[in-house]
Coordinates of C-alpha atoms in Angstrom, one line a residue:
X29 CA -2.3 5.9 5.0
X30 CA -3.8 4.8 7.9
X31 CA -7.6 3.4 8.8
X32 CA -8.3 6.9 10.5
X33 CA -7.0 9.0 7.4
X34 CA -9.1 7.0 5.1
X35 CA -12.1 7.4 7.0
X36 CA -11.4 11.1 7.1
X37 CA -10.4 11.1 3.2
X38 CA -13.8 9.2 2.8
X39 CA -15.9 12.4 4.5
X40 CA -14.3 15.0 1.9
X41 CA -15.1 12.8 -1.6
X42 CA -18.4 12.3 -3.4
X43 CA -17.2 8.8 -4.9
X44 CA -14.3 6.6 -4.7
X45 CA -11.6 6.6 -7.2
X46 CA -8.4 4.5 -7.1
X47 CA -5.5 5.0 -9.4
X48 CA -2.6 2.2 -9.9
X49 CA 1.2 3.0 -10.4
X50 CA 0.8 3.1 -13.6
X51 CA -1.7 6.0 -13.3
X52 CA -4.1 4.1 -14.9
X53 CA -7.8 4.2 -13.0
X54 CA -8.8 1.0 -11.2
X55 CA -12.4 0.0 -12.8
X56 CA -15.1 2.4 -11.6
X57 CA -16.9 -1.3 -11.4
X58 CA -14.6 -2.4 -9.1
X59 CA -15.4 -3.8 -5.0
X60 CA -13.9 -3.9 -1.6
X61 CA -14.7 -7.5 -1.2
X62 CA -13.0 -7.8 2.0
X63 CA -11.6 -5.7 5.0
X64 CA -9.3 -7.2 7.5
X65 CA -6.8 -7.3 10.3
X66 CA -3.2 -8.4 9.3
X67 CA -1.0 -9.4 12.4
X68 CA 2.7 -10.9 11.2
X69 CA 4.6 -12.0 13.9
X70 CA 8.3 -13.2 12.8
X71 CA 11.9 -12.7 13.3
X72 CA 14.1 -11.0 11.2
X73 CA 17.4 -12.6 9.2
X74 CA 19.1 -11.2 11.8
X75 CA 17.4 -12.8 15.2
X76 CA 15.5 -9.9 16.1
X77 CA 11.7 -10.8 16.7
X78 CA 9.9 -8.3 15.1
X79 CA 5.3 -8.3 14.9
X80 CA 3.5 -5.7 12.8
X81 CA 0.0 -4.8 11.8
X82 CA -2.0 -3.7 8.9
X83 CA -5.2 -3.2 7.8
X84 CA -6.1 -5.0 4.5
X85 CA -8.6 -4.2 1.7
X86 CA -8.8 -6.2 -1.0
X87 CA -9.7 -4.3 -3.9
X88 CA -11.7 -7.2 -6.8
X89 CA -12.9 -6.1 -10.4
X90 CA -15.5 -8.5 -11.8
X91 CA -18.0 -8.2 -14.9
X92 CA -20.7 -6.3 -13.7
X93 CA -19.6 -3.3 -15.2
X94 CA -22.7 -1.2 -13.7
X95 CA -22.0 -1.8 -10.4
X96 CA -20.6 1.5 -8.8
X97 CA -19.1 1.5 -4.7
X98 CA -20.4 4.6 -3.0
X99 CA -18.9 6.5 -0.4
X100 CA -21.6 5.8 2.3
X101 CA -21.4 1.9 1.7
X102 CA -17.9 1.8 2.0
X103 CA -17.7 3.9 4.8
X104 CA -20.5 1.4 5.9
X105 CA -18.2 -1.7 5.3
X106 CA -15.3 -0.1 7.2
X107 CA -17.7 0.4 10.1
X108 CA -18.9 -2.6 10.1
X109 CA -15.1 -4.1 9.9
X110 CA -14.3 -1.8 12.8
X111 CA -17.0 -3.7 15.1
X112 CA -16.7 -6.4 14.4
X113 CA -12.7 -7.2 14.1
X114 CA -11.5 -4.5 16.7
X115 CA -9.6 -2.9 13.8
X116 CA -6.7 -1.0 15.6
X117 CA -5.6 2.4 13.6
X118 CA -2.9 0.6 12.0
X119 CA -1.3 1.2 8.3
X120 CA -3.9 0.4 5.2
X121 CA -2.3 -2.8 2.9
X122 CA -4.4 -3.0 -0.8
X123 CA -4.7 -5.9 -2.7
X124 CA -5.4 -6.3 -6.4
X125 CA -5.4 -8.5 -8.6
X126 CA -2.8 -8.4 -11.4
X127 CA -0.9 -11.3 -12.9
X128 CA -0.9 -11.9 -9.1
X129 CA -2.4 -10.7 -6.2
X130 CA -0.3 -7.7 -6.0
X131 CA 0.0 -5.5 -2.6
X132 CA 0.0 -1.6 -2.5
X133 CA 0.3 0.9 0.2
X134 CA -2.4 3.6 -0.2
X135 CA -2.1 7.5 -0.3
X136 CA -4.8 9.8 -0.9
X137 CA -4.2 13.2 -3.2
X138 CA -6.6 15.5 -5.1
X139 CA -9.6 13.6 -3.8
X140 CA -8.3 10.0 -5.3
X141 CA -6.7 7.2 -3.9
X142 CA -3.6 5.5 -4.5
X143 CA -2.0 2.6 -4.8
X144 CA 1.6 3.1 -3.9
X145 CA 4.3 0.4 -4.6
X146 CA 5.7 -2.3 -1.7
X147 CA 9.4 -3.9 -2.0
X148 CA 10.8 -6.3 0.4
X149 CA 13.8 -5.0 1.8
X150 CA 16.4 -6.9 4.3
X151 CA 15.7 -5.7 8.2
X152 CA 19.0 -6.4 9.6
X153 CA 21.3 -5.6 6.6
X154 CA 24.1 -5.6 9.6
X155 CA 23.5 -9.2 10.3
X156 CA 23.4 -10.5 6.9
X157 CA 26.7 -9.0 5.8
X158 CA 25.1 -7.7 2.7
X159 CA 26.6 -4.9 0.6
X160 CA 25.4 -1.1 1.2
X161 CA 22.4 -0.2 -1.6
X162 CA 23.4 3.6 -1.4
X163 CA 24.2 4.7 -4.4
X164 CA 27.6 7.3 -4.6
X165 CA 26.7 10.7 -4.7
X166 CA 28.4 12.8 -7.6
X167 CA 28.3 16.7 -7.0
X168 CA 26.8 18.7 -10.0
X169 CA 30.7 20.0 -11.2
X170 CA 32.0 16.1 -11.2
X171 CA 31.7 14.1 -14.2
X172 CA 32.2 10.5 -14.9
X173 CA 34.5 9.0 -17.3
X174 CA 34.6 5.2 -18.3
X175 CA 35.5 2.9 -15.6
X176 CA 35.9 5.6 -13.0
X177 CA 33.8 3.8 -10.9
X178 CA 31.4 7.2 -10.7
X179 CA 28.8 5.9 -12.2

């Protein structure tokens, strides 16, 4: 999700509601305590130079359990982060806090947001020389027998 499809996701909700993996609901308490611009400029395992961007929230759950984030006030802080930072219409990043501070992509469906699983993954598998991660395909008639390698 991008910082244009939130904003237009923010225009169709009456309040804001994010679900983890786990479908659990974050805290209705929770805040967006800060919004930001994420450059990462680097090169790959592989030599190639690669720079991305991402726009990062940072999603906080304290103890004030009245405390309730309204659509207009966070549409208000992503306006705000707009102006001031330059914010470019680049990919929305979470973070919360679990046993770490855990990143999420972000997807919005049925008028709630969620946070969608990252993995790091190898950008120049070719270079690296490591083994393919397909998995075999098996067609529906086939069936696997002990060590056949199938499955």
């Amino acid at each position: 999700m991008t910082l244009s499809e939130i904003k237009s996701a923010l225009q169709i909700v009456s309040q804001v509601e994010f679900t983890l993996p786990n479908q659990q609901r974050v805290p209705a308490h929770f805040h967006v305590t800060e919004i930001g611009a994420i450059s990462k400029h680097f090169i790959d395992c592989g030599g190639t130079m690669r720079q991305e961007q991402a726009i990062n929230f940072q999603l906080y759950t304290s103890t004030d359990d009245d405390h309730r984030l309204s659509v207009e006030k966070l549409r208000n802080i992503i306006t705000l982060s707009e102006q001031a930072l330059g914010l470019p219409n680049a990919e929305i990043e979470v973070e919360y806090q679990g046993q770490t501070i855990e990143k999420y992509g972000l997807a919005f469906e049925a008028g709630v947001f969620h946070l969608i699983p990252k993995a790091t993954a190898c950008l120049a598998e070719e270079a690296c020389g490591l083994p393919s991660l397909t998995q075999p395909t098996i067609a529906p008639s086939q069936t696997c027998t002990p060590g056949s390698g199938c499955c």
